[in-house]
XYZ file of N, CA and C in Angstrom:
741
model
N 7.620 51.032 326.602
C 8.708 51.563 327.397
C 10.055 51.149 326.836
N 11.094 51.387 327.636
C 12.461 51.101 327.207
C 12.657 49.618 326.938
N 12.091 48.753 327.800
C 12.254 47.318 327.621
C 11.583 46.836 326.341
N 10.384 47.358 326.039
C 9.681 46.966 324.817
C 10.472 47.367 323.584
N 11.024 48.573 323.572
C 11.815 49.014 322.427
C 13.063 48.155 322.255
N 13.679 47.757 323.373
C 14.856 46.888 323.293
C 14.481 45.530 322.715
N 13.315 45.010 323.103
C 12.853 43.731 322.576
C 12.596 43.820 321.075
N 12.029 44.941 320.634
C 11.772 45.106 319.208
C 13.073 45.124 318.413
N 14.130 45.630 319.012
C 15.418 45.709 318.328
C 16.112 44.357 318.286
N 16.074 43.623 319.405
C 16.870 42.402 319.531
C 16.098 41.125 319.242
N 14.752 41.169 319.384
C 13.971 39.951 319.320
C 14.169 39.124 320.583
N 13.410 38.025 320.705
C 13.577 37.160 321.872
C 13.448 35.705 321.461
N 14.004 34.835 322.293
C 13.935 33.407 322.056
C 12.775 32.805 322.825
N 12.006 31.940 322.183
C 10.804 31.367 322.773
C 10.926 29.856 322.881
N 10.562 29.336 324.066
C 10.523 27.896 324.323
C 9.129 27.531 324.830
N 8.749 26.250 324.655
C 7.511 25.765 325.258
C 7.710 24.304 325.641
N 6.758 23.743 326.364
C 6.881 22.360 326.807
C 5.927 21.425 326.058
N 5.448 21.873 324.882
C 4.453 21.057 324.198
C 4.642 20.971 322.694
N 4.946 22.102 322.040
C 4.964 22.120 320.576
C 6.357 22.009 319.973
N 7.370 22.019 320.808
C 8.723 21.882 320.291
C 9.387 23.197 319.937
N 8.856 24.327 320.414
C 9.567 25.588 320.245
C 10.853 25.512 321.065
N 11.981 25.539 320.413
C 13.270 25.463 321.092
C 14.160 26.583 320.578
N 14.256 27.651 321.358
C 14.974 28.863 320.963
C 14.417 29.405 319.647
N 13.093 29.435 319.559
C 12.411 29.979 318.386
C 12.562 31.488 318.361
N 13.192 32.073 317.327
C 13.327 33.529 317.288
C 11.985 34.203 317.031
N 11.668 35.184 317.856
C 10.466 36.002 317.679
C 10.944 37.438 317.513
N 10.663 38.044 316.355
C 11.208 39.357 316.041
C 10.085 40.298 315.615
N 10.321 41.576 315.829
C 9.329 42.595 315.488
C 9.422 42.930 314.005
N 8.303 42.822 313.293
C 8.243 43.164 311.874
C 7.572 44.528 311.756
N 8.372 45.554 311.543
C 7.884 46.928 311.589
C 6.797 47.175 310.547
N 6.968 46.653 309.349
C 5.998 46.902 308.276
C 4.622 46.343 308.619
N 4.626 45.216 309.327
C 3.352 44.586 309.693
C 2.836 45.080 311.038
N 3.709 45.728 311.812
C 3.311 46.190 313.135
C 2.973 45.040 314.066
N 3.732 43.931 313.952
C 3.412 42.751 314.751
C 4.671 41.904 314.934
N 4.596 40.982 315.916
C 5.684 40.039 316.137
C 5.598 38.913 315.102
N 6.749 38.531 314.579
C 6.816 37.475 313.577
C 7.466 36.242 314.197
N 6.766 35.096 314.092
C 7.222 33.848 314.689
C 7.833 32.907 313.657
N 8.096 33.416 312.473
C 8.603 32.558 311.403
C 9.743 33.268 310.667
N 10.675 33.825 311.434
C 11.780 34.583 310.842
C 13.067 33.760 310.859
N 13.900 33.992 309.865
C 15.224 33.383 309.802
C 16.247 34.484 309.555
N 17.471 34.280 310.053
C 18.507 35.296 309.952
C 19.322 35.095 308.680
N 19.412 36.147 307.864
C 20.207 36.138 306.646
C 21.561 36.767 306.979
N 22.558 35.928 307.252
C 23.867 36.429 307.671
C 24.587 37.171 306.551
N 24.300 36.835 305.316
C 24.969 37.503 304.192
C 24.548 38.962 304.086
N 23.259 39.219 304.276
C 22.749 40.585 304.192
C 22.525 41.229 305.554
N 22.831 40.455 306.631
C 22.739 40.977 307.994
C 21.336 41.504 308.303
N 20.334 40.665 308.062
C 18.951 41.082 308.305
C 18.056 39.870 308.495
N 16.892 40.110 309.102
C 15.901 39.063 309.275
C 15.063 38.919 308.005
N 14.733 37.682 307.664
C 13.818 37.385 306.573
C 12.537 36.854 307.213
N 11.420 37.539 306.965
C 10.176 37.219 307.649
C 9.369 36.192 306.862
N 8.963 35.112 307.540
C 8.098 34.109 306.938
C 6.635 34.418 307.213
N 5.767 33.560 306.748
C 4.326 33.789 306.869
C 3.631 32.695 307.666
N 4.399 31.741 308.210
C 3.798 30.631 308.941
C 3.152 31.133 310.233
N 1.948 30.674 310.523
C 1.237 31.004 311.759
C 1.068 29.733 312.581
N 1.316 29.836 313.899
C 1.208 28.677 314.777
C -0.141 28.705 315.490
N -0.847 27.600 315.440
C -2.150 27.494 316.101
C -2.077 26.455 317.219
N -2.906 26.667 318.236
C -2.902 25.787 319.388
C -4.337 25.529 319.824
N -4.657 24.273 320.019
C -5.993 23.900 320.470
C -5.905 23.369 321.890
N -6.422 24.148 322.830
C -6.379 23.712 324.213
C -7.206 22.437 324.407
N -8.323 22.355 323.691
C -9.199 21.193 323.845
C -8.482 19.906 323.462
N -7.619 19.990 322.446
C -6.926 18.791 321.969
C -5.573 18.597 322.644
N -4.903 19.697 323.001
C -3.508 19.604 323.435
C -3.281 20.050 324.870
N -4.290 20.594 325.536
C -4.138 20.974 326.935
C -3.398 22.280 327.120
N -3.134 22.619 328.384
C -2.438 23.861 328.705
C -0.980 23.783 328.263
N -0.347 24.952 328.178
C 1.040 25.004 327.730
C 1.814 25.975 328.623
N 3.088 25.689 328.840
C 3.984 26.579 329.564
C 4.921 27.245 328.563
N 5.059 28.549 328.673
C 5.901 29.326 327.765
C 7.078 29.918 328.529
N 8.254 29.904 327.905
C 9.466 30.477 328.490
C 10.155 31.321 327.421
N 10.723 32.452 327.829
C 11.363 33.328 326.848
C 12.525 34.073 327.493
N 13.434 34.528 326.639
C 14.558 35.353 327.086
C 14.883 36.341 325.970
N 15.617 37.363 326.296
C 16.078 38.347 325.310
C 17.401 38.956 325.802
N 18.260 39.434 324.888
C 18.105 39.419 323.436
C 18.316 38.018 322.859
N 17.761 37.822 321.650
C 17.884 36.506 321.018
C 19.351 36.169 320.790
N 19.735 34.940 321.147
C 21.125 34.504 321.025
C 21.116 32.987 320.866
N 21.569 32.522 319.727
C 21.557 31.069 319.496
C 22.895 30.428 319.827
N 23.814 31.196 320.453
C 25.138 30.667 320.744
C 25.393 30.475 322.241
N 24.993 31.438 323.076
C 25.392 31.404 324.488
C 24.237 31.167 325.442
N 23.018 30.937 324.928
C 21.850 30.759 325.786
C 21.078 29.524 325.341
N 20.615 28.748 326.322
C 19.718 27.622 326.053
C 18.762 27.486 327.223
N 17.617 26.877 326.980
C 16.616 26.644 328.022
C 16.199 25.180 327.963
N 16.265 24.510 329.114
C 15.844 23.117 329.224
C 14.936 22.970 330.433
N 13.716 22.472 330.209
C 12.746 22.272 331.289
C 12.562 23.537 332.121
N 12.520 24.667 331.448
C 12.266 25.923 332.134
C 13.456 26.517 332.848
N 14.666 25.985 332.625
C 15.880 26.510 333.259
C 16.793 27.071 332.179
N 17.130 28.349 332.305
C 17.973 29.036 331.327
C 19.437 28.885 331.705
N 20.260 28.495 330.745
C 21.712 28.433 330.922
C 22.335 29.572 330.133
N 23.145 30.367 330.804
C 23.693 31.588 330.195
C 25.198 31.625 330.373
N 25.903 31.927 329.285
C 27.353 32.124 329.317
C 27.670 33.451 328.652
N 28.375 34.322 329.362
C 28.750 35.589 328.752
C 29.775 35.353 327.652
N 29.578 35.974 326.471
C 30.551 35.812 325.385
C 31.924 36.321 325.814
N 32.968 35.753 325.225
C 34.331 36.143 325.576
C 34.863 37.290 324.740
N 34.163 37.631 323.661
C 34.663 38.676 322.771
C 33.814 39.930 322.899
N 34.439 41.074 322.716
C 33.709 42.337 322.737
C 33.331 42.754 324.143
N 32.642 43.881 324.230
C 32.230 44.419 325.516
C 30.863 43.856 325.877
N 30.842 42.567 326.238
C 29.570 41.919 326.517
C 28.936 42.396 327.812
N 29.661 43.156 328.626
C 29.112 43.610 329.899
C 28.015 44.647 329.706
N 27.838 45.177 328.490
C 26.782 46.162 328.260
C 25.516 45.531 327.694
N 25.472 44.209 327.615
C 24.300 43.518 327.084
C 23.411 43.070 328.236
N 22.168 43.566 328.258
C 21.206 43.180 329.279
C 20.659 41.788 328.950
N 20.158 41.093 329.964
C 19.516 39.800 329.772
C 18.146 39.850 330.416
N 17.110 39.567 329.636
C 15.728 39.589 330.120
C 15.158 38.178 330.098
N 14.204 37.922 330.969
C 13.566 36.618 331.006
C 12.072 36.776 331.275
N 11.300 35.762 330.851
C 9.857 35.782 331.078
C 9.340 34.351 331.090
N 8.236 34.123 331.776
C 7.592 32.816 331.717
C 6.092 32.980 331.950
N 5.351 32.082 331.389
C 3.906 32.050 331.574
C 3.507 30.579 331.666
N 3.003 30.163 332.814
C 2.688 28.759 333.038
C 1.184 28.513 332.950
N 0.841 27.311 332.492
C -0.555 26.869 332.393
C -1.414 27.849 331.584
N -0.922 28.199 330.413
C -1.672 29.107 329.541
C -2.928 28.388 329.054
N -4.064 29.035 329.222
C -5.340 28.414 328.852
C -6.065 29.147 327.740
N -5.657 30.383 327.438
C -6.358 31.169 326.425
C -5.656 31.056 325.084
N -6.335 31.523 324.038
C -5.769 31.426 322.694
C -4.677 32.457 322.460
N -4.622 33.494 323.283
C -3.545 34.479 323.209
C -2.937 34.631 324.599
N -1.669 35.031 324.630
C -0.994 35.160 325.918
C 0.051 36.257 325.834
N 0.201 37.013 326.910
C 1.235 38.045 326.979
C 2.393 37.540 327.833
N 3.556 38.108 327.616
C 4.745 37.785 328.394
C 5.270 39.055 329.039
N 5.567 38.994 330.328
C 6.148 40.123 331.053
C 7.615 39.825 331.306
N 8.504 40.623 330.726
C 9.938 40.387 330.843
C 10.507 41.108 332.068
N 11.444 40.433 332.742
C 12.132 40.997 333.903
C 13.640 40.948 333.651
N 14.378 41.770 334.414
C 15.832 41.822 334.266
C 16.486 40.699 335.067
N 17.382 39.978 334.423
C 18.034 38.839 335.059
C 19.373 39.198 335.691
N 19.986 40.284 335.248
C 21.314 40.664 335.713
C 21.241 41.855 336.665
N 22.364 42.187 337.246
C 22.491 43.411 338.037
C 23.124 44.483 337.159
N 22.530 45.677 337.148
C 23.048 46.777 336.345
C 23.816 47.745 337.243
N 25.004 48.129 336.808
C 25.817 49.099 337.540
C 25.999 50.321 336.650
N 25.455 51.447 337.082
C 25.542 52.689 336.308
C 26.597 53.605 336.907
N 27.447 54.158 336.039
C 28.401 55.170 336.485
C 27.637 56.482 336.629
N 27.393 56.891 337.859
C 26.437 57.967 338.122
C 27.071 59.349 338.197
N 28.138 59.513 339.004
C 28.681 60.862 339.177
C 30.138 60.804 339.608
N 30.814 61.936 339.409
C 32.213 62.094 339.801
C 32.365 63.458 340.465
N 32.881 63.481 341.681
C 32.992 64.720 342.457
C 34.452 65.041 342.720
N 34.814 66.317 342.552
C 36.167 66.796 342.784
C 36.190 67.636 344.060
N 36.879 67.134 345.087
C 37.048 67.887 346.322
C 38.492 68.330 346.501
N 39.282 68.271 345.424
C 40.683 68.658 345.494
C 40.817 70.144 345.179
N 41.982 70.702 345.448
C 42.175 72.149 345.288
C 42.283 72.564 343.831
N 42.766 71.679 342.977
C 43.002 72.032 341.571
C 41.957 71.395 340.663
N 41.778 72.013 339.484
C 40.930 71.417 338.473
C 41.567 70.117 337.988
N 40.753 69.106 337.718
C 41.258 67.841 337.225
C 40.417 67.386 336.035
N 40.995 66.505 335.244
C 40.286 65.900 334.117
C 40.269 64.394 334.316
N 39.075 63.840 334.444
C 38.949 62.397 334.575
C 39.201 61.755 333.210
N 40.096 60.781 333.150
C 40.427 60.135 331.881
C 39.972 58.685 331.812
N 39.727 58.057 332.948
C 39.287 56.666 332.873
C 38.937 56.081 334.220
N 38.084 55.073 334.175
C 37.712 54.289 335.358
C 37.810 52.828 334.977
N 38.550 52.047 335.755
C 38.592 50.601 335.536
C 38.157 49.904 336.814
N 37.425 48.813 336.637
C 36.872 48.070 337.763
C 37.285 46.615 337.595
N 38.139 46.143 338.511
C 38.631 44.764 338.438
C 37.990 43.935 339.541
N 37.542 42.759 339.173
C 36.958 41.857 340.148
C 36.897 40.453 339.589
N 36.539 39.499 340.430
C 36.358 38.126 339.992
C 34.867 37.895 339.830
N 34.408 37.874 338.573
C 32.987 37.861 338.256
C 32.573 36.503 337.702
N 31.323 36.131 337.990
C 30.773 34.924 337.379
C 30.629 35.136 335.880
N 30.982 34.104 335.115
C 30.883 34.166 333.664
C 29.734 33.323 333.113
N 29.183 32.431 333.943
C 28.049 31.636 333.499
C 27.259 31.141 334.705
N 26.036 30.724 334.430
C 25.172 30.227 335.494
C 23.847 29.787 334.912
N 22.966 29.285 335.769
C 21.641 28.873 335.338
C 20.599 29.676 336.104
N 19.479 29.939 335.428
C 18.407 30.745 336.012
C 17.069 30.057 335.768
N 16.426 29.519 336.802
C 15.079 28.972 336.627
C 14.108 30.087 336.233
N 13.325 29.864 335.195
C 12.440 30.918 334.694
C 11.090 30.934 335.413
N 11.133 30.646 336.704
C 9.918 30.725 337.521
C 10.041 31.789 338.609
N 11.075 32.625 338.498
C 11.280 33.681 339.474
C 12.334 33.370 340.509
N 12.909 32.167 340.487
C 13.944 31.800 341.451
C 15.259 32.507 341.122
N 16.201 32.410 342.069
C 17.497 33.066 341.884
C 18.435 32.229 341.028
N 19.535 32.857 340.639
C 20.562 32.176 339.860
C 21.133 31.003 340.647
N 21.613 30.001 339.925
C 22.227 28.823 340.539
C 23.411 28.368 339.694
N 24.132 27.382 340.201
C 25.251 26.745 339.482
C 26.250 27.763 338.949
N 26.664 28.684 339.833
C 27.662 29.676 339.427
C 29.030 29.377 340.020
N 29.117 28.426 340.955
C 30.376 28.151 341.629
C 31.411 27.627 340.638
N 32.660 27.976 340.909
C 33.800 27.570 340.081
C 33.728 28.127 338.660
N 32.868 29.124 338.458
C 32.778 29.725 337.137
C 33.239 31.183 337.148
N 33.848 31.602 338.256
C 34.252 32.992 338.388
C 35.614 33.218 337.730
N 35.732 34.343 337.013
C 36.960 34.686 336.304
C 37.316 36.140 336.583
N 38.591 36.407 336.818
C 39.018 37.791 337.034
C 38.891 38.578 335.733
N 38.309 39.744 335.831
C 38.034 40.545 334.647
C 38.125 42.012 335.002
N 38.550 42.824 334.048
C 38.617 44.270 334.253
C 37.692 44.960 333.270
N 36.787 45.763 333.811
C 35.844 46.542 333.006
C 36.349 47.977 332.964
N 36.498 48.552 331.769
C 37.065 49.891 331.650
C 36.101 50.841 330.957
N 36.155 52.095 331.368
C 35.435 53.175 330.703
C 36.393 54.360 330.575
N 36.482 54.938 329.379
C 37.419 56.026 329.110
C 36.676 57.340 328.905
N 37.319 58.431 329.293
C 36.759 59.767 329.130
C 37.849 60.682 328.572
N 37.432 61.738 327.877
C 38.426 62.628 327.268
C 38.212 64.097 327.629
N 36.990 64.497 327.901
C 36.713 65.923 328.113
C 35.972 66.185 329.419
N 36.049 65.246 330.374
C 35.330 65.425 331.632
C 36.212 66.229 332.592
N 36.093 67.548 332.519
C 36.893 68.458 333.340
C 36.077 68.875 334.557
N 36.674 68.714 335.726
C 35.971 69.039 336.958
C 36.694 70.109 337.747
N 35.912 71.050 338.232
C 36.423 72.006 339.206
C 35.956 71.514 340.574
N 35.509 72.378 341.450
C 35.012 71.934 342.746
C 33.519 71.649 342.634
N 33.183 70.663 341.787
C 31.774 70.383 341.527
C 31.564 68.899 341.283
N 30.342 68.545 340.950
C 29.972 67.162 340.653
C 29.403 67.097 339.243
N 29.828 66.097 338.475
C 29.311 65.926 337.120
C 28.827 64.494 336.923
N 27.897 64.361 335.999
C 27.332 63.053 335.699
C 28.261 62.271 334.780
N 28.450 61.003 335.106
C 29.250 60.133 334.266
C 28.356 59.414 333.265
N 28.955 58.890 332.220
C 28.218 58.095 331.251
C 28.747 56.674 331.289
N 27.873 55.743 330.999
C 28.294 54.356 330.921
C 27.642 53.489 331.974
N 27.555 52.209 331.676
C 26.985 51.234 332.584
C 27.471 49.856 332.162
N 27.275 48.868 333.035
C 27.598 47.492 332.675
C 26.705 46.563 333.488
N 26.617 45.299 333.042
C 25.771 44.302 333.680
C 26.627 43.158 334.214
N 26.194 42.595 335.348
C 26.895 41.479 335.961
C 25.907 40.372 336.313
N 26.373 39.123 336.223
C 25.608 38.024 336.806
C 25.600 38.239 338.317
N 24.445 38.197 338.967
C 24.381 38.482 340.407
C 25.320 37.588 341.216
N 25.955 38.189 342.213
C 26.827 37.433 343.093
C 27.012 38.196 344.400
N 27.510 37.473 345.416
C 27.634 38.036 346.743
C 29.098 38.349 347.058
N 29.292 39.439 347.765
C 30.591 39.780 348.364
C 31.742 39.718 347.361
N 31.589 40.393 346.244
C 32.678 40.462 345.272
C 33.577 41.646 345.634
N 34.879 41.415 345.636
C 35.850 42.455 345.956
C 36.195 43.210 344.669
N 35.908 44.501 344.653
C 36.137 45.333 343.480
C 37.318 46.265 343.725
N 38.200 46.359 342.747
C 39.307 47.311 342.797
C 39.088 48.365 341.715
N 38.841 49.595 342.138
C 38.611 50.705 341.225
C 39.932 51.448 341.014
N 40.320 51.634 339.765
C 41.465 52.467 339.412
C 40.946 53.714 338.706
N 41.160 54.857 339.326
C 40.673 56.132 338.803
C 41.852 56.882 338.191
N 41.778 57.141 336.903
C 42.851 57.839 336.192
C 42.416 59.260 335.891
N 43.320 60.232 336.150
C 42.976 61.637 335.929
C 44.238 62.452 335.694
N 44.038 63.656 335.221
C 45.135 64.604 335.018
C 44.933 65.811 335.918
N 46.023 66.194 336.596
C 45.993 67.360 337.484
C 47.237 68.201 337.224
N 47.012 69.458 336.821
C 48.113 70.377 336.497
C 49.036 69.769 335.444
N 48.425 69.120 334.448
C 49.186 68.555 333.345
C 49.864 67.236 333.653
N 49.711 66.718 334.863
C 50.362 65.476 335.255
C 49.330 64.355 335.347
N 49.670 63.205 334.754
C 48.777 62.052 334.806
C 48.933 61.339 336.141
N 47.818 61.040 336.768
C 47.831 60.386 338.074
C 46.775 59.294 338.108
N 46.880 58.426 339.107
C 45.862 57.395 339.308
C 45.801 57.042 340.783
N 44.651 56.537 341.193
C 44.462 56.132 342.578
C 43.581 54.886 342.585
N 43.816 53.997 343.546
C 43.032 52.775 343.662
C 42.152 52.816 344.905
N 40.916 52.345 344.748
C 39.978 52.231 345.856
C 39.382 50.832 345.818
N 39.347 50.132 346.948
C 38.806 48.782 347.024
C 37.492 48.788 347.801
N 36.530 48.016 347.305
C 35.218 47.961 347.931
C 34.611 46.580 347.718
N 33.922 46.072 348.743
C 33.225 44.791 348.641
C 31.733 45.042 348.453
N 31.137 44.358 347.470
C 29.751 44.657 347.118
C 29.012 43.386 346.733
N 27.728 43.331 347.086
C 26.832 42.273 346.630
C 25.916 42.830 345.557
N 25.746 42.086 344.471
C 24.898 42.510 343.364
C 23.736 41.534 343.223
N 22.499 42.057 343.263
C 21.309 41.225 343.212
C 20.614 41.339 341.857
N 19.898 40.291 341.516
C 19.183 40.206 340.236
C 18.150 41.315 340.109
N 18.148 41.981 338.937
C 17.126 42.970 338.630
C 17.308 44.324 339.283
N 18.416 44.535 340.003
C 18.629 45.825 340.668
C 19.592 46.699 339.878
N 19.419 48.017 340.003
C 20.268 49.007 339.344
C 21.078 49.723 340.410
N 22.389 49.591 340.350
C 23.286 50.184 341.339
C 23.935 51.438 340.762
N 23.879 52.529 341.524
C 24.473 53.792 341.106
C 25.866 53.934 341.719
N 26.849 54.197 340.867
C 28.244 54.286 341.281
C 28.678 55.750 341.303
N 29.065 56.245 342.484
C 29.521 57.631 342.630
C 30.959 57.634 343.138
N 31.807 58.421 342.483
C 33.241 58.470 342.786
C 33.608 59.865 343.264
N 34.407 59.933 344.347
C 34.857 61.221 344.864
C 36.368 61.213 345.008
N 37.034 62.232 344.467
C 38.461 62.453 344.684
C 38.618 63.612 345.657
N 39.385 63.394 346.699
C 39.584 64.439 347.705
C 40.587 63.962 348.733
N 40.476 64.475 349.970
C 41.384 64.035 351.027
C 41.220 62.536 351.280
N 39.997 62.059 351.095
C 39.744 60.619 351.230
C 39.029 60.150 349.973
N 39.807 59.552 349.063
C 39.199 59.056 347.823
C 38.191 57.960 348.181
N 37.022 58.020 347.579
C 36.007 57.035 347.960
C 35.088 56.719 346.787
N 34.499 55.542 346.857
C 33.520 55.074 345.893
C 32.270 54.662 346.669
N 31.116 55.157 346.243
C 29.852 54.815 346.882
C 28.971 54.093 345.862
N 28.439 52.949 346.248
C 27.518 52.204 345.398
C 26.201 52.074 346.144
N 25.127 52.553 345.539
C 23.813 52.483 346.215
C 22.701 52.260 345.207
């Protein structure tokens, strides 16, 4: 599915509580059709170099093992200690479009084990834009300002995020459009972003558009809670009562 293909593209970081795997990169080797546990990143050529080392585990000698993983692989802003993931959103670039996945498998007893990845963040999709005004308009941009968490910790046993207090920073997320012309109809928007889950965040939406050759903008404020692993659809309506619906 979509998550598997994303993992093949980004790789994932692997931790354990027995063999010393600490942010071990696991990447998909297309030629071999298998995951490679012995890869190193060649920054000069911007590619993975695949090794041939194989890791073996003897339950009889070493007992059960707990496995923890996250994706995409990142050796700068993510770490895992005793099964707790610490995550900090990068300050450069449009990091709001990067998903964060997590997985864990406890008390592994077999010689092989699978990992099921889940979404750690809340996804907000720009779903639709409706024109209820008398004239044709062209949507040119949507900006969303709020005070968002920038870092936190996530226990990889299915628990909720923690240690997010005093880490909130005001930030504006923008999406631009050039040819989205609306008459008295509804059109699908493109774009999405991810947020660290949080409660009762006050969002200020600035909707920029052109009507009869004149540039205009309107602000709409909404309070919203974002939960881990959920996908929120954002619908915007311009009319007698400008409104934003998130569901």
